[in-house]
Short mmCIF file of C-alpha atoms in Angstrom, two decimals:
data_model
loop_
_atom_site.label_atom_id
_atom_site.label_comp_id
_atom_site.label_asym_id
_atom_site.label_seq_id
_atom_site.Cartn_x
_atom_site.Cartn_y
_atom_site.Cartn_z
CA MET A 164 -27.51 -6.99 -40.53
CA SER A 165 -24.06 -5.48 -41.04
CA PHE A 166 -21.00 -6.76 -39.20
CA PRO A 167 -20.51 -3.61 -37.02
CA ARG A 168 -24.19 -3.61 -36.02
CA ALA A 169 -24.09 -7.34 -35.14
CA THR A 170 -20.87 -6.83 -33.18
CA SER A 171 -22.48 -3.93 -31.23
CA ARG A 172 -25.53 -6.01 -30.38
CA ALA A 173 -23.40 -8.91 -29.30
CA ALA A 174 -21.37 -6.69 -27.07
CA LEU A 175 -24.58 -5.24 -25.62
CA VAL A 176 -25.90 -8.75 -24.84
CA VAL A 177 -22.64 -9.77 -23.21
CA ALA A 178 -22.68 -6.55 -21.05
CA VAL A 179 -26.27 -7.08 -19.96
CA LEU A 180 -25.66 -10.69 -19.08
CA ALA A 181 -22.56 -9.80 -17.11
CA MET A 182 -24.28 -7.13 -14.98
CA PRO A 183 -25.86 -9.53 -12.43
CA LEU A 184 -22.39 -11.15 -11.98
CA ALA A 185 -20.75 -7.79 -11.34
CA SER A 186 -23.32 -6.68 -8.86
CA THR A 187 -23.13 -10.05 -7.03
CA ALA A 188 -19.35 -9.81 -6.78
CA ALA A 189 -19.57 -6.31 -5.34
CA ALA A 190 -22.13 -7.28 -2.73
CA GLU A 191 -19.92 -9.18 -0.29
CA THR A 192 -21.31 -10.75 2.87
CA PHE A 193 -20.16 -9.61 6.21
CA GLN A 194 -18.77 -13.10 6.80
CA SER A 195 -16.71 -13.06 3.58
CA VAL A 196 -15.33 -9.64 4.52
CA MET A 197 -14.32 -10.93 7.96
CA GLN A 198 -12.78 -14.07 6.39
CA GLY A 199 -10.73 -11.94 3.99
CA LEU A 200 -9.54 -9.80 6.92
CA ALA A 201 -8.55 -12.94 8.86
CA ASP A 202 -6.64 -14.26 5.79
CA ASP A 203 -4.87 -10.96 5.40
CA MET A 204 -3.95 -10.86 9.15
CA ASN A 205 -2.51 -14.38 8.82
CA ARG A 206 -0.47 -13.21 5.79
CA VAL A 207 0.87 -10.28 7.81
CA GLN A 208 1.92 -12.47 10.71
CA SER A 209 3.52 -15.09 8.43
CA ALA A 210 5.39 -12.38 6.46
CA LEU A 211 6.62 -10.66 9.57
CA PHE A 212 8.35 -13.84 10.73
CA VAL A 213 10.46 -13.90 7.60
CA GLU A 214 10.70 -10.17 7.22
CA ASP A 215 8.89 -10.20 3.88
CA PHE A 216 8.02 -6.47 3.96
CA ALA A 217 6.40 -6.56 0.49
CA THR A 218 3.78 -9.08 1.62
CA VAL A 219 3.26 -7.25 4.90
CA THR A 220 2.65 -4.03 3.01
CA GLU A 221 0.29 -5.67 0.54
CA ALA A 222 -1.76 -7.46 3.25
CA ALA A 223 -1.84 -4.43 5.49
CA GLU A 224 -3.14 -2.26 2.58
CA ALA A 225 -5.81 -4.91 1.91
CA ILE A 226 -6.91 -4.75 5.54
CA ALA A 227 -6.98 -0.92 5.47
CA ASP A 228 -9.01 -0.87 2.23
CA HIS A 229 -11.17 -4.02 2.84
CA PRO A 230 -14.36 -4.39 0.86
CA LYS A 231 -17.67 -3.48 2.46
CA PRO A 232 -20.55 -5.90 2.87
CA SER A 233 -23.76 -5.39 0.95
CA LEU A 234 -25.92 -2.41 1.90
CA GLY A 235 -28.51 -4.81 3.45
CA GLU A 236 -25.95 -6.52 5.67
CA ARG A 237 -24.48 -3.17 6.74
CA ARG A 238 -27.95 -2.06 7.81
CA ARG A 239 -28.48 -5.27 9.85
CA VAL A 240 -25.02 -4.86 11.49
CA LEU A 241 -25.67 -1.26 12.42
CA SER A 242 -29.09 -2.21 13.73
CA ALA A 243 -27.50 -4.97 15.84
CA VAL A 244 -24.94 -2.60 17.45
CA GLY A 245 -27.73 -0.18 18.15
CA SER A 246 -26.77 2.83 20.29
CA ARG A 247 -23.12 1.76 20.20
CA VAL A 248 -22.75 2.55 16.51
CA SER A 249 -20.27 5.28 17.14
CA GLU A 250 -18.01 2.81 19.12
CA PHE A 251 -18.38 0.28 16.32
CA ARG A 252 -17.33 2.90 13.67
CA ALA A 253 -14.49 4.11 15.81
CA LEU A 254 -13.07 0.61 16.07
CA ASP A 255 -13.46 0.05 12.32
CA GLN A 256 -11.54 3.41 11.82
CA GLN A 257 -8.92 2.31 14.30
CA VAL A 258 -8.34 -0.91 12.38
CA HIS A 259 -8.09 1.10 9.09
CA ASP A 260 -5.65 3.64 10.56
CA THR A 261 -3.57 1.02 12.25
CA ALA A 262 -3.36 -1.10 9.06
CA GLU A 263 -2.19 1.97 7.17
CA GLY A 264 0.46 2.63 9.83
CA LEU A 265 1.57 -1.02 9.49
CA ALA A 266 1.73 -0.76 5.70
CA ASN A 267 3.89 2.42 6.02
CA ALA A 268 6.21 0.80 8.52
CA ALA A 269 6.62 -2.28 6.34
CA ARG A 270 7.21 -0.14 3.33
CA ASP A 271 10.05 1.56 5.31
CA GLN A 272 11.26 -2.03 6.24
CA ASP A 273 11.08 -1.04 9.92
CA LEU A 274 10.66 -4.40 11.65
CA ASP A 275 10.19 -2.99 15.20
CA GLN A 276 7.57 -0.50 14.10
CA SER A 277 5.84 -3.18 11.97
CA ILE A 278 5.62 -5.47 14.95
CA ARG A 279 4.22 -2.67 17.14
CA TYR A 280 1.56 -1.82 14.56
CA HIS A 281 0.76 -5.51 14.13
CA ALA A 282 0.12 -5.81 17.88
CA ARG A 283 -2.12 -2.73 17.84
CA LEU A 284 -3.97 -4.14 14.88
CA VAL A 285 -4.59 -7.48 16.60
CA ASN A 286 -5.76 -5.61 19.73
CA ALA A 287 -8.19 -3.45 17.69
CA CYS A 288 -9.65 -6.53 15.98
CA ILE A 289 -10.07 -8.35 19.38
CA ALA A 290 -11.66 -5.23 20.98
CA CYS A 291 -14.18 -5.05 18.18
CA HIS A 292 -14.92 -8.81 18.34
CA SER A 293 -15.24 -8.71 22.10
CA ALA A 294 -17.68 -5.83 22.00
CA PHE A 295 -19.81 -6.74 18.99
CA ARG A 296 -19.28 -10.24 17.61
CA ASP A 297 -22.16 -11.99 19.40
CA ASP A 298 -24.68 -9.25 18.46
CA VAL A 299 -23.52 -9.14 14.85
CA VAL A 300 -23.45 -12.95 14.42
CA SER A 301 -26.98 -13.15 15.87
CA ALA A 302 -28.33 -10.41 13.61
CA LEU A 303 -26.83 -12.02 10.50
CA SER A 304 -27.95 -15.59 11.32
CA PRO A 305 -30.28 -17.11 8.75
CA GLU A 306 -33.24 -17.21 11.29
CA ASN A 307 -32.95 -13.43 11.60
CA ALA A 308 -32.83 -12.74 7.85
CA PRO A 309 -35.28 -10.23 6.58
CA GLU A 310 -38.33 -11.63 4.85
CA ARG A 311 -38.53 -11.25 1.05
#
């Protein structure tokens, strides 16, 4: 076997072996997404205290563009919220839009606007948790997992 052909085959084997890892990384759990959002919210708050606008911008952008849970978990969440799916999606959009506003205010180094957007963002998160957390946690609990 020639060197180029062996190299091509080796690259193919590596690519095939890496595929399950890539798909696993992309399929986040709802809990890991929420934990990432909580971590980014904590980064925003800590950075606001010291007027670290670069970190506020970075964390707010991460909140606005947070990863999505796996398709299966999204289906279970939407099933759990039932007829209130439009309210759930509206709150998710509100979090997204408010985080973008916060990122823009921080990029402009406008502390007052950044604080206002941060407060709105906290309120949007709390509103969503108050309305949906119990139903979503129940739907995603191991005893309610779909059978395989």
